[in-house]
Tab-separated table of C-alpha atoms in Angstrom:
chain	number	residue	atom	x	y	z
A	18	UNK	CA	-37.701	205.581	-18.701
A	19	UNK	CA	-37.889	203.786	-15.317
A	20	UNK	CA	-34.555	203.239	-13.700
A	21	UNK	CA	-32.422	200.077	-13.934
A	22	UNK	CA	-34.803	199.066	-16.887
A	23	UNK	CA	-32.955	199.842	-20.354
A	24	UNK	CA	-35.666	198.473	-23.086
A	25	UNK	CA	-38.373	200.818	-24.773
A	26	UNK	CA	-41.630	200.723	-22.801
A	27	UNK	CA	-44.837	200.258	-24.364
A	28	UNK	CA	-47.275	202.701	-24.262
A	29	UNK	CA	-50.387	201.700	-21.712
A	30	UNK	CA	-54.190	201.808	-22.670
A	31	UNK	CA	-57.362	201.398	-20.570
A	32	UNK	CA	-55.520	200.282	-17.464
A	33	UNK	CA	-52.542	203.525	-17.436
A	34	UNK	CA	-54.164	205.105	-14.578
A	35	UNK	CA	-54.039	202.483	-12.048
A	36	UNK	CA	-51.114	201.336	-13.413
A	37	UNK	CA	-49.217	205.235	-12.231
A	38	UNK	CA	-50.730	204.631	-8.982
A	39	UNK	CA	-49.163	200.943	-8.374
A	40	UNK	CA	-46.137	202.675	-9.530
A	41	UNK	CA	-44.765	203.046	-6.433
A	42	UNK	CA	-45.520	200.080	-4.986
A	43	UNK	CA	-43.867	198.617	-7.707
A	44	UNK	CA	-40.352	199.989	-7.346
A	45	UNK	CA	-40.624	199.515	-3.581
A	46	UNK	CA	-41.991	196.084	-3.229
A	47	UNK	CA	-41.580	194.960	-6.444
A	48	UNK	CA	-43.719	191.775	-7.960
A	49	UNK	CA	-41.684	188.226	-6.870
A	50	UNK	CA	-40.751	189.655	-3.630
A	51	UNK	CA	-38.248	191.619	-5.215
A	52	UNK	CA	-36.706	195.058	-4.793
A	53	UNK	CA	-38.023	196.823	-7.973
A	54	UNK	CA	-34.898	197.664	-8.844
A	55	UNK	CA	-33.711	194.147	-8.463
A	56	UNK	CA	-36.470	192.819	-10.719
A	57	UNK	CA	-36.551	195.319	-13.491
A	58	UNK	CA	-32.793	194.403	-13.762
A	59	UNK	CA	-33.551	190.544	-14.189
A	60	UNK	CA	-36.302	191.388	-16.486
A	61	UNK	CA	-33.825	193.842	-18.924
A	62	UNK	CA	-31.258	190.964	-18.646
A	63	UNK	CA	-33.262	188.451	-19.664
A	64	UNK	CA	-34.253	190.758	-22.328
A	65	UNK	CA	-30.297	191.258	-23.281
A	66	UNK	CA	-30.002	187.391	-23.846
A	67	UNK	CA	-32.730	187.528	-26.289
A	68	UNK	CA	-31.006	189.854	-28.585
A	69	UNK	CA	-28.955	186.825	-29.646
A	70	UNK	CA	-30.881	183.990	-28.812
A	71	UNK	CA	-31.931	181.304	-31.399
A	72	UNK	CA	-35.069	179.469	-31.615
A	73	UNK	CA	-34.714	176.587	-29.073
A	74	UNK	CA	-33.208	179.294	-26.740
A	75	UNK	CA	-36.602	181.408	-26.831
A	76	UNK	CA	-38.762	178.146	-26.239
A	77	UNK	CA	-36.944	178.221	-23.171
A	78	UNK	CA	-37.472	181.718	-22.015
A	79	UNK	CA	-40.741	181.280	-23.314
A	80	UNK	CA	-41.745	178.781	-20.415
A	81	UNK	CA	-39.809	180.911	-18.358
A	82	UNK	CA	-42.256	183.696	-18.782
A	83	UNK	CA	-45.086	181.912	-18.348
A	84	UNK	CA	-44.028	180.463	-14.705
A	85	UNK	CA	-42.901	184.145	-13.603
A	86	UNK	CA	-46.587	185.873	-15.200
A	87	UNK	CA	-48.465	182.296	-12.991
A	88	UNK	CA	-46.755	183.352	-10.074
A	89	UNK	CA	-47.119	187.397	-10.990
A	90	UNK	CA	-50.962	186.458	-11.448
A	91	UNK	CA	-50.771	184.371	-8.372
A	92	UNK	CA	-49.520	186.656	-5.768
A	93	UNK	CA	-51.921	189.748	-7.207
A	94	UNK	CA	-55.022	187.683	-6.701
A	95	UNK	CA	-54.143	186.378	-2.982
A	96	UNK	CA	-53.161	190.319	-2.343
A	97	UNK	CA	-56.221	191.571	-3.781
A	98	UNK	CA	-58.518	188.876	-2.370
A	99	UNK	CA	-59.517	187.271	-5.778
A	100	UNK	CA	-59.871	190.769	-7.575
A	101	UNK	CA	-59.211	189.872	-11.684
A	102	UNK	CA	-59.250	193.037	-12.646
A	103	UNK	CA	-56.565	193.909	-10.178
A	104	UNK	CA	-54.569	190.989	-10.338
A	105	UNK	CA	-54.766	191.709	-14.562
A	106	UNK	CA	-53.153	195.234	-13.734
A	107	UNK	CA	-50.011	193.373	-12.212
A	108	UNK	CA	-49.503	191.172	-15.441
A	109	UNK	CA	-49.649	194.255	-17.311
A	110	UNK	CA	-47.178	196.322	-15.139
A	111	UNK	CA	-44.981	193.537	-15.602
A	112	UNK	CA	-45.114	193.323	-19.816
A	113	UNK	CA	-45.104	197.316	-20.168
A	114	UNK	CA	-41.326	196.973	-17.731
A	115	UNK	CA	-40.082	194.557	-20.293
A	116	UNK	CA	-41.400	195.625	-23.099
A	117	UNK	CA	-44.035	193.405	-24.313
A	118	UNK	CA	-47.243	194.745	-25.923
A	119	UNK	CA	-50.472	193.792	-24.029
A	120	UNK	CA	-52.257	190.552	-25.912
A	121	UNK	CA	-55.410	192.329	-28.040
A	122	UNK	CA	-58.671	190.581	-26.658
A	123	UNK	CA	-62.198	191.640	-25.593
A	124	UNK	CA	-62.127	190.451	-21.903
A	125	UNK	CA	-59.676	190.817	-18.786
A	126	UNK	CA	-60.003	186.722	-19.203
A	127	UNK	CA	-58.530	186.336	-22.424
A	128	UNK	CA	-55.994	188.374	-21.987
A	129	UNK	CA	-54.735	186.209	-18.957
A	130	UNK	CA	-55.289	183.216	-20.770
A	131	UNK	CA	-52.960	184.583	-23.304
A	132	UNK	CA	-50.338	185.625	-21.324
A	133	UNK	CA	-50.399	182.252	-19.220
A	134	UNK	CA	-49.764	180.553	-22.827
A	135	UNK	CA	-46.375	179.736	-23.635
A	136	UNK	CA	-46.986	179.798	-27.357
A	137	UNK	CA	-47.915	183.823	-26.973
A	138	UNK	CA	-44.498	184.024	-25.707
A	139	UNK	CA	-42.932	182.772	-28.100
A	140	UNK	CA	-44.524	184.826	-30.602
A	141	UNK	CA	-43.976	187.789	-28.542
A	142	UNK	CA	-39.895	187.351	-28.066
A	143	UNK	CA	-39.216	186.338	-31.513
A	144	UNK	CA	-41.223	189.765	-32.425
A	145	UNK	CA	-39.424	191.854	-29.542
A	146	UNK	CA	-35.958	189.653	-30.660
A	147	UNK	CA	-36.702	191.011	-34.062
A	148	UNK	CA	-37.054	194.737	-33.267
A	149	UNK	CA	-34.286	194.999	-30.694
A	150	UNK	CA	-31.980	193.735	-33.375
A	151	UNK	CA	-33.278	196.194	-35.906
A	152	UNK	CA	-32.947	199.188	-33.408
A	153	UNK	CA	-29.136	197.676	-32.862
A	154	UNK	CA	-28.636	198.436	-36.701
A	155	UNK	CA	-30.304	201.547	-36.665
A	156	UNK	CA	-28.063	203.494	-33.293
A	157	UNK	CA	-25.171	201.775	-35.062
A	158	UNK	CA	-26.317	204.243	-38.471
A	159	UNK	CA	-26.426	201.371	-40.756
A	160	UNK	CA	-30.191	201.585	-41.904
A	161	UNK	CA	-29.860	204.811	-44.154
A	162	UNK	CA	-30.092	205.414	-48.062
A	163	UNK	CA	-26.203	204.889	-48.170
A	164	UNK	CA	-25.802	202.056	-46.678
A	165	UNK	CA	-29.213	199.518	-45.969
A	166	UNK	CA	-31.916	201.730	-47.276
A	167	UNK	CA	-35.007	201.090	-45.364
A	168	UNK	CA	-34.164	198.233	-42.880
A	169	UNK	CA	-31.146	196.145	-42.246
A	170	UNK	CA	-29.989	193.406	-44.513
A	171	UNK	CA	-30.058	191.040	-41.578
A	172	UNK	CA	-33.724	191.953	-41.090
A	173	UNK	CA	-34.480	191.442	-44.901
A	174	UNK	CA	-32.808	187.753	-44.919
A	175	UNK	CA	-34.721	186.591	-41.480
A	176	UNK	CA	-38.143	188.129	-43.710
A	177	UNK	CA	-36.977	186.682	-46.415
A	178	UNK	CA	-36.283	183.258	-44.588
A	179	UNK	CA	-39.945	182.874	-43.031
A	180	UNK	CA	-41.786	183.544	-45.920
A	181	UNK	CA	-39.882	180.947	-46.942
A	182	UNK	CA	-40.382	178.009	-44.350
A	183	UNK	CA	-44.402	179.542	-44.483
A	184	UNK	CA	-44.264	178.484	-48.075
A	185	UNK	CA	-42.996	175.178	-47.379
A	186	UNK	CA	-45.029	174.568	-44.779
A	187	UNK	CA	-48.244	175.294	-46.886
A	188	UNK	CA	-46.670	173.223	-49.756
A	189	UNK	CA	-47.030	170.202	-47.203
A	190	UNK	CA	-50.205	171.053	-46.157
A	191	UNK	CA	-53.644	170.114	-47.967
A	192	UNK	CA	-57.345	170.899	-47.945
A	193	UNK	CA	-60.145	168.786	-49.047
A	194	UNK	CA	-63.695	170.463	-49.473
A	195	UNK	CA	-67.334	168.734	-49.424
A	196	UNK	CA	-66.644	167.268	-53.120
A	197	UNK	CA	-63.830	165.251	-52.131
A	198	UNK	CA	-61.473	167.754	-54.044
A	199	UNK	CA	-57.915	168.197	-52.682
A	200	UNK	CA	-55.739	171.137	-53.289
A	201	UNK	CA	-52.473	172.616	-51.541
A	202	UNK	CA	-52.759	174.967	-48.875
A	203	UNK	CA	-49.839	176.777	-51.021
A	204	UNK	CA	-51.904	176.728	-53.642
A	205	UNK	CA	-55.405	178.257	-52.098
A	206	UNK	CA	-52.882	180.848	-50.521
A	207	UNK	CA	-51.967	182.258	-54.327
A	208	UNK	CA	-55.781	182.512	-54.664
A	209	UNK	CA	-56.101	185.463	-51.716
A	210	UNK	CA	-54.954	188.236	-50.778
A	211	UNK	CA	-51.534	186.536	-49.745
A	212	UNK	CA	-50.373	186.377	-53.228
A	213	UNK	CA	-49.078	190.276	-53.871
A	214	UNK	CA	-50.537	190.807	-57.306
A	215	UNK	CA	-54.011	189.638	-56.176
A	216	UNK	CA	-53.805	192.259	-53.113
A	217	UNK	CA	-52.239	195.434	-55.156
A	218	UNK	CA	-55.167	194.730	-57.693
A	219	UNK	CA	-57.656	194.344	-54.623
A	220	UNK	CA	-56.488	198.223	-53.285
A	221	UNK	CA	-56.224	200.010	-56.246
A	222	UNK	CA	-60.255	198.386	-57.316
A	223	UNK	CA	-61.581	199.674	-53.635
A	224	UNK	CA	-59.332	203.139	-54.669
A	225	UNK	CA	-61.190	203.125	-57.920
A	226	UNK	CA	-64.574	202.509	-56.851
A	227	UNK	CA	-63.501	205.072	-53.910
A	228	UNK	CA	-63.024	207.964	-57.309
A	229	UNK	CA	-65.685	206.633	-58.751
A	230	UNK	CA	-68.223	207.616	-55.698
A	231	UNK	CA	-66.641	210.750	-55.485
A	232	UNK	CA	-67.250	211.669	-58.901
A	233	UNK	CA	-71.026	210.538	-58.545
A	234	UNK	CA	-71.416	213.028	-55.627
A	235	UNK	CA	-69.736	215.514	-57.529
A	236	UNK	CA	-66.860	214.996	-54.034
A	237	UNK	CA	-63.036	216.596	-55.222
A	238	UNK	CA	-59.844	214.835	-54.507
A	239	UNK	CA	-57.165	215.526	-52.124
A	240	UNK	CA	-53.323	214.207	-51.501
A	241	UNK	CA	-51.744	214.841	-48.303
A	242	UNK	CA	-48.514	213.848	-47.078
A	243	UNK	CA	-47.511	213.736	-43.144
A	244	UNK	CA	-43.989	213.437	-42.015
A	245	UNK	CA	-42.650	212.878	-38.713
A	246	UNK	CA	-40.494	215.501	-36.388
A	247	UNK	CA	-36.857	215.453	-37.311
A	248	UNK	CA	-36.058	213.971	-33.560
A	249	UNK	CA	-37.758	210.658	-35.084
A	250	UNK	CA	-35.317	210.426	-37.975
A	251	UNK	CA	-32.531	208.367	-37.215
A	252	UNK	CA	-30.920	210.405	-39.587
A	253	UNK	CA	-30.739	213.367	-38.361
A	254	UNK	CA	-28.496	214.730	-35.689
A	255	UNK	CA	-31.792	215.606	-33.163
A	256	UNK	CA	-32.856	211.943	-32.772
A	257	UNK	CA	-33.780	210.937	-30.088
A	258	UNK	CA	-33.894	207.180	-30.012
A	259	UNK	CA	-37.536	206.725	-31.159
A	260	UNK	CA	-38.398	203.447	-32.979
A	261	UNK	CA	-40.306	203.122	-36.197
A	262	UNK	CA	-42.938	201.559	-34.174
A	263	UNK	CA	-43.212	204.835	-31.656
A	264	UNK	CA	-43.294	207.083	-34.946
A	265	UNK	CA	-46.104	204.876	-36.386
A	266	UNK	CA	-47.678	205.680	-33.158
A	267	UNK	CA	-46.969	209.297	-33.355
A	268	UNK	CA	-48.657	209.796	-36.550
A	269	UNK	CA	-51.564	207.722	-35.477
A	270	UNK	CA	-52.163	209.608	-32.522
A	271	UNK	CA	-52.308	212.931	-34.922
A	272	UNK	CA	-54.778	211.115	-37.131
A	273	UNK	CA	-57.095	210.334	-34.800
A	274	UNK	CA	-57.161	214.498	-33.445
A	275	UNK	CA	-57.794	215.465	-36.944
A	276	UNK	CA	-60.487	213.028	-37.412
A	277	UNK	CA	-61.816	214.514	-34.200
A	278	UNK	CA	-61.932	217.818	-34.815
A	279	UNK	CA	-63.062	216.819	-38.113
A	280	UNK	CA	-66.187	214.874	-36.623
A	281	UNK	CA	-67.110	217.937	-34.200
A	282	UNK	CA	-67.398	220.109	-37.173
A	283	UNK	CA	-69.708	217.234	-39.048
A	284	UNK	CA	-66.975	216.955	-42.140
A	285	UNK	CA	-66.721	213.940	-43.631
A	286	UNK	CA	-63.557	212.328	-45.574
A	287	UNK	CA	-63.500	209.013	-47.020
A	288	UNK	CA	-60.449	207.306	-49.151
A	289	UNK	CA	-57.273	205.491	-48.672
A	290	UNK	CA	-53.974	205.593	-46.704
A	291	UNK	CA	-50.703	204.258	-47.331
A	292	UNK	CA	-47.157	204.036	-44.848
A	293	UNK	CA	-43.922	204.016	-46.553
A	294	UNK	CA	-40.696	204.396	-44.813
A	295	UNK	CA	-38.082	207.386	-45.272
A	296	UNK	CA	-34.556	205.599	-46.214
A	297	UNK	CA	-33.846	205.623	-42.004
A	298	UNK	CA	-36.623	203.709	-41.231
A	299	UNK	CA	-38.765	206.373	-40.061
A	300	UNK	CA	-42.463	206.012	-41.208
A	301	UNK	CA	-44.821	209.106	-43.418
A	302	UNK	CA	-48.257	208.822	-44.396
A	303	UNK	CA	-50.044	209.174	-47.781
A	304	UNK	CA	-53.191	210.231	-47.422
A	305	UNK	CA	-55.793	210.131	-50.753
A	306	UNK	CA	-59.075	211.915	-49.473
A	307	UNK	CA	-62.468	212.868	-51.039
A	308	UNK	CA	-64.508	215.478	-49.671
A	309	UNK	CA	-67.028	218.164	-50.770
A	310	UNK	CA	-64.952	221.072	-51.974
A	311	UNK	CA	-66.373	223.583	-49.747
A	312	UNK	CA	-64.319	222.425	-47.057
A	313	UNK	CA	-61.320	221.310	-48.517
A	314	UNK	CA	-59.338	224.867	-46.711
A	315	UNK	CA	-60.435	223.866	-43.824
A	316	UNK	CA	-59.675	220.405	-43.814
A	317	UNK	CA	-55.803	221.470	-44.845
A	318	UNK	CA	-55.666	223.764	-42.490
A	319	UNK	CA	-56.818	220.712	-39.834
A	320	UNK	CA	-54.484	218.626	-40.622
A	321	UNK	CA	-51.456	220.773	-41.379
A	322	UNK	CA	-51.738	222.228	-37.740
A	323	UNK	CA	-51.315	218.484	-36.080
A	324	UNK	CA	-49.055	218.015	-38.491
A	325	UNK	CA	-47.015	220.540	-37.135
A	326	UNK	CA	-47.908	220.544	-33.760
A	327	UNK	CA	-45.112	219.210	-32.669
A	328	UNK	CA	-41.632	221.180	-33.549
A	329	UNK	CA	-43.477	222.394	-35.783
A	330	UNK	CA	-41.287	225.621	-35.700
A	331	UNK	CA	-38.037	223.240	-36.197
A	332	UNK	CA	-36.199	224.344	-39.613
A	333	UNK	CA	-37.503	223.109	-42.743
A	334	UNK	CA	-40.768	222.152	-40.680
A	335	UNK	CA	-43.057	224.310	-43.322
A	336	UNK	CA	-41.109	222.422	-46.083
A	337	UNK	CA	-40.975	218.872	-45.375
A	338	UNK	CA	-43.719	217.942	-42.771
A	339	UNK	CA	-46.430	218.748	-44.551
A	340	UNK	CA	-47.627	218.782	-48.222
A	341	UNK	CA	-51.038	218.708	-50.362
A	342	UNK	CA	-52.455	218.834	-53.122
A	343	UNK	CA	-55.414	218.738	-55.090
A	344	UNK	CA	-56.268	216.026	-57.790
A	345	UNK	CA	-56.511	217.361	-60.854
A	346	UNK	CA	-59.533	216.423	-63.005
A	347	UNK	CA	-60.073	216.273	-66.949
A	348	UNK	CA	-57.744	215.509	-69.472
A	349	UNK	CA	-54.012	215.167	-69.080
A	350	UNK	CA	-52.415	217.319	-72.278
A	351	UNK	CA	-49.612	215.388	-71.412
A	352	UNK	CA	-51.273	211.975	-72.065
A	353	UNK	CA	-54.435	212.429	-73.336
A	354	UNK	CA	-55.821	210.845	-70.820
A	355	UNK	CA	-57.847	211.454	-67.802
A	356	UNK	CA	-56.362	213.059	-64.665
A	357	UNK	CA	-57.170	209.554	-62.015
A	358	UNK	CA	-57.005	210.442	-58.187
A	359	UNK	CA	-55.928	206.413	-57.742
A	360	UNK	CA	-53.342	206.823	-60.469
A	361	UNK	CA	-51.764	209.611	-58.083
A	362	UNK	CA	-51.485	207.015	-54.926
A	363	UNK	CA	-51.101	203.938	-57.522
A	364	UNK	CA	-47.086	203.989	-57.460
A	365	UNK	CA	-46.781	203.807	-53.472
A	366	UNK	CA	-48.930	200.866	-53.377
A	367	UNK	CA	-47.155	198.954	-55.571
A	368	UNK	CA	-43.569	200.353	-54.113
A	369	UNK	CA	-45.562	198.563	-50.834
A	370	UNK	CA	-46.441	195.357	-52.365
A	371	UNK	CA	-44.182	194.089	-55.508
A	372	UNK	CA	-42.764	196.931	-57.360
A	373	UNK	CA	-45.125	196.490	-60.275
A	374	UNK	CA	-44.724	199.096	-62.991
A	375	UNK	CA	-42.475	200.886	-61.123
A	376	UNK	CA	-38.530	201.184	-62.100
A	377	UNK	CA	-36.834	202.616	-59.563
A	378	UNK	CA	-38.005	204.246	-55.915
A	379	UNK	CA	-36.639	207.870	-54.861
A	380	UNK	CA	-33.615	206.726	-54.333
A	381	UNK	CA	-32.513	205.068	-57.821
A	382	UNK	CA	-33.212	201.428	-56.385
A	383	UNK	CA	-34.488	198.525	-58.361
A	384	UNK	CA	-38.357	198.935	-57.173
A	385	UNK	CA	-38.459	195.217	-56.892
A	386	UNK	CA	-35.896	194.824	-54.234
A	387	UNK	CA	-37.131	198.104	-52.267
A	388	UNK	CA	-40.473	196.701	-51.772
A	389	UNK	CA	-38.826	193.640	-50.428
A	390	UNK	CA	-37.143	195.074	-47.679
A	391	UNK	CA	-40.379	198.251	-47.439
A	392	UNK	CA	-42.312	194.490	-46.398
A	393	UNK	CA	-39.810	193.120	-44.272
A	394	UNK	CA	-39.807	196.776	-42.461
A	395	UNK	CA	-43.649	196.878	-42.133
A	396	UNK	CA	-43.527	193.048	-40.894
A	397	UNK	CA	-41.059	193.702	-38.135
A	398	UNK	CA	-42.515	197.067	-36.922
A	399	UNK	CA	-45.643	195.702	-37.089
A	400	UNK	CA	-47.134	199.015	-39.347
A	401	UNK	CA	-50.143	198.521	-41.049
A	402	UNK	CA	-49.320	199.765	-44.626
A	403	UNK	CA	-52.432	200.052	-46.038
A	404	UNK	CA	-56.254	201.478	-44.364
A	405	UNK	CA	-59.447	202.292	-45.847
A	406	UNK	CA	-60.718	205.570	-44.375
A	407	UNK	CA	-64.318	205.740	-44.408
A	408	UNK	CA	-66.737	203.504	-46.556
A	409	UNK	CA	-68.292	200.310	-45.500
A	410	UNK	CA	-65.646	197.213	-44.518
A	411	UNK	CA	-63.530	195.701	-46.433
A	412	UNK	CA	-65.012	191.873	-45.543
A	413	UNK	CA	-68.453	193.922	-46.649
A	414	UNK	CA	-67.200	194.911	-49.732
A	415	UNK	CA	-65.984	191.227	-50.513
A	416	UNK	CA	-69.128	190.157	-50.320
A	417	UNK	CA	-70.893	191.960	-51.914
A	418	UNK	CA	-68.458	191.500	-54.755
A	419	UNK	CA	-69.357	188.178	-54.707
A	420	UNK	CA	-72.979	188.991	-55.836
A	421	UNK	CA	-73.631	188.007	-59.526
A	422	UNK	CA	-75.873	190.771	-60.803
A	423	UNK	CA	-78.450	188.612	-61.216
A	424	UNK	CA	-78.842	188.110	-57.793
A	425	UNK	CA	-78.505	192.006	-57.274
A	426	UNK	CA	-81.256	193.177	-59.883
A	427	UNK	CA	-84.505	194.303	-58.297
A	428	UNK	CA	-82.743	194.664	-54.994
A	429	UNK	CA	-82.892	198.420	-54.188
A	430	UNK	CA	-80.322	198.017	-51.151
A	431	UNK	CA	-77.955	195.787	-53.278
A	432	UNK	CA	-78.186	198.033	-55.992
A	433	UNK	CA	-77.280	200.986	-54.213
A	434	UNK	CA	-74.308	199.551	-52.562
């Protein structure tokens, strides 16, 4: 935490390392020809009036922004005689101090261009307004299982409020293709992906076409589940003020050294992965993998140690932070049916998306409503709630979907995919 400064700071990427060294600079000097104390304190007061500002309010601090990263951008490139790279490192210094994530684009240039914009901005406050307001409910112990499971209420109106004006705004809106033919935007929208049954059928096909690969390759089924150090849980009496955001990062982080380690030792995994939130807010993964079954010990073993690798000697650690287990295959006596590795992943999808053939969620809440506020918490925390691990692209797959199979016979590459 850098002093005078009391927002959450954003992790750094590519440009960290320079960024440490300007460090000092930075809290001498400062940007503006302030004291860095001085300006960190304007920038986490300006942040403070965001908390409650309303929309015409953040258009405001929106251009206000803009002029301070011109001049920010400004001053860097006469200091640095015309360096971009450079001069980019100051703009970013000055969104990691209040807080603002770093615009996602290929080149140094676009990301100025985006940070110069004052529609970014306003995209970027009303996100940040969001999440402070969300943390606010969380130190005060509202978000829990006893009170606003998940997320706040006031979270899960604003959600449910957007969606809302989005709807009306496509309702207004029409598109008219090559024939002359018009139809609502509203309308297309129910078509794709946007309309909840059409995605939670989309997943669980790619899951079941995932099974059905495995099966081919004679590949075995496994389920893992990932949970996050107690100091993450807002619940718990060892938190330490991390946001669902810096948990989803936490977890991610892991992920990527087990796929590592993974890739060194030439073990592949392919299948699906699913975020849900604990009651406090605090994200876990679901993880459905395939894999030969040779190395199915070793791949537990993999992930259970990052799993654990942090307080992972913390009571209850062995318990709750990690847990697999293998998909069963053949018939169910039970059912008389057949054991289905997407049937044991099927009921946290749709927990994710609608609540579809689900009653109730852990906690004895209408699955409906849960899933209502499980979106509104993956929309404000930005979490990605579902990823394909492994296997060509999703946009690949659509395509190829697409294909009638007349067009596929006598294709050997078309066939095989």
């Amino acid at each position: 935490m850098i002093a005078g400064f009391s927002g959450n700071i954003q992790p750094v990427e590519e440009w960290e390392a320079v960024a440490i060294k300007k460090d000092a600079a930075i809290q001498t000097a400062g940007i503006l020809n302030l004291k860095g104390n001085q300006w960190q304190q304007e920038s986490g007061a300006i942040m403070h009036r965001l908390s409650d500002a309303s929309l015409t309010q953040i258009k405001w601090m929106a251009r206000g922004e803009v002029r301070k990263a011109k001049q920010i951008f400004k001053n860097a490139l006469r200091s640095t005689f015309g360096d971009y790279q450079s001069a980019w490192v100051e703009l970013a210094v000055h969104l990691a101090l209040i807080g603002i994530a770093e615009p996602e684009a290929e080149t140094v240039e676009w990301k100025v261009n985006r940070v110069l914009c004052t529609k970014w901005w306003r995209r970027r406050l009303r996100v940040k307004q969001a999440r402070e307001q969300e943390n606010k409910a969380i130190d005060a112990g509202l978000v829990k299982k006893s009170k606003q499971i998940y997320v706040s209420d006031q979270t899960v109106a604003r959600r449910r409020a957007q969606r809302g004006q989005n709807d009306r705004i496509l309702e207004n809106l029409t598109a008219i293709n090559d024939l002359g033919q018009e139809y609502k935007l509203y309308d297309l929208a129910q078509l794709s992906i946007s309309n909840p049954q059409i995605r939670r059928a989309e997943l669980m096909t790619r899951i079941s076409g995932f099974e059905q690969y495995s099966k081919n390759w004679g590949d075995v089924g496994e389920f893992y589940t990932i949970t996050c150090p107690s100091k993450m849980h807002s619940s718990s009496r060892k938190y330490d003020g991390t946001t669902p955001k810096q948990a989803q990062a936490y977890l991610s982080t892991q992920w990527q050294k087990i796929r590592a380690k993974l890739n060194r030792k030439k073990i592949e995994v392919y299948g699906f992965r699913v975020v849900e939130p604990h009651h406090d807010g605090c994200p876990h993964w679901h993880l459905l993998l395939f894999m030969d079954a040779s190395v199915t010990g070793f791949v537990r073993s993999v992930l259970k140690s990052y799993a654990l690798e942090v307080d992972g000697s913390e009571a209850g650690a062995e318990k709750h932070r990690f847990k697999a287990e293998r998909i069963l295959t053949g018939t169910n006596p039970k059912t008389g049916g057949e054991y289905s590795a997407a049937g044991y992943i099927a009921k946290y999808i749709s927990k994710a998306i609608d609540g579809y053939g689900v009653d109730f969620d852990l906690f004895g809440n209408d699955a409906q409503a849960a899933s209502a506020r499980i979106e509104a918490w993956a929309s404000t925390w930005g979490i990605r709630q579902f990823q394909q691990i492994g296997g060509a692209s999703v946009t690949v797959w659509r395509e190829l979907r697409r294909l009638r199979d007349e067009e596929i016979k006598g294709c050997e590459v078309l066939e095989r995919a």
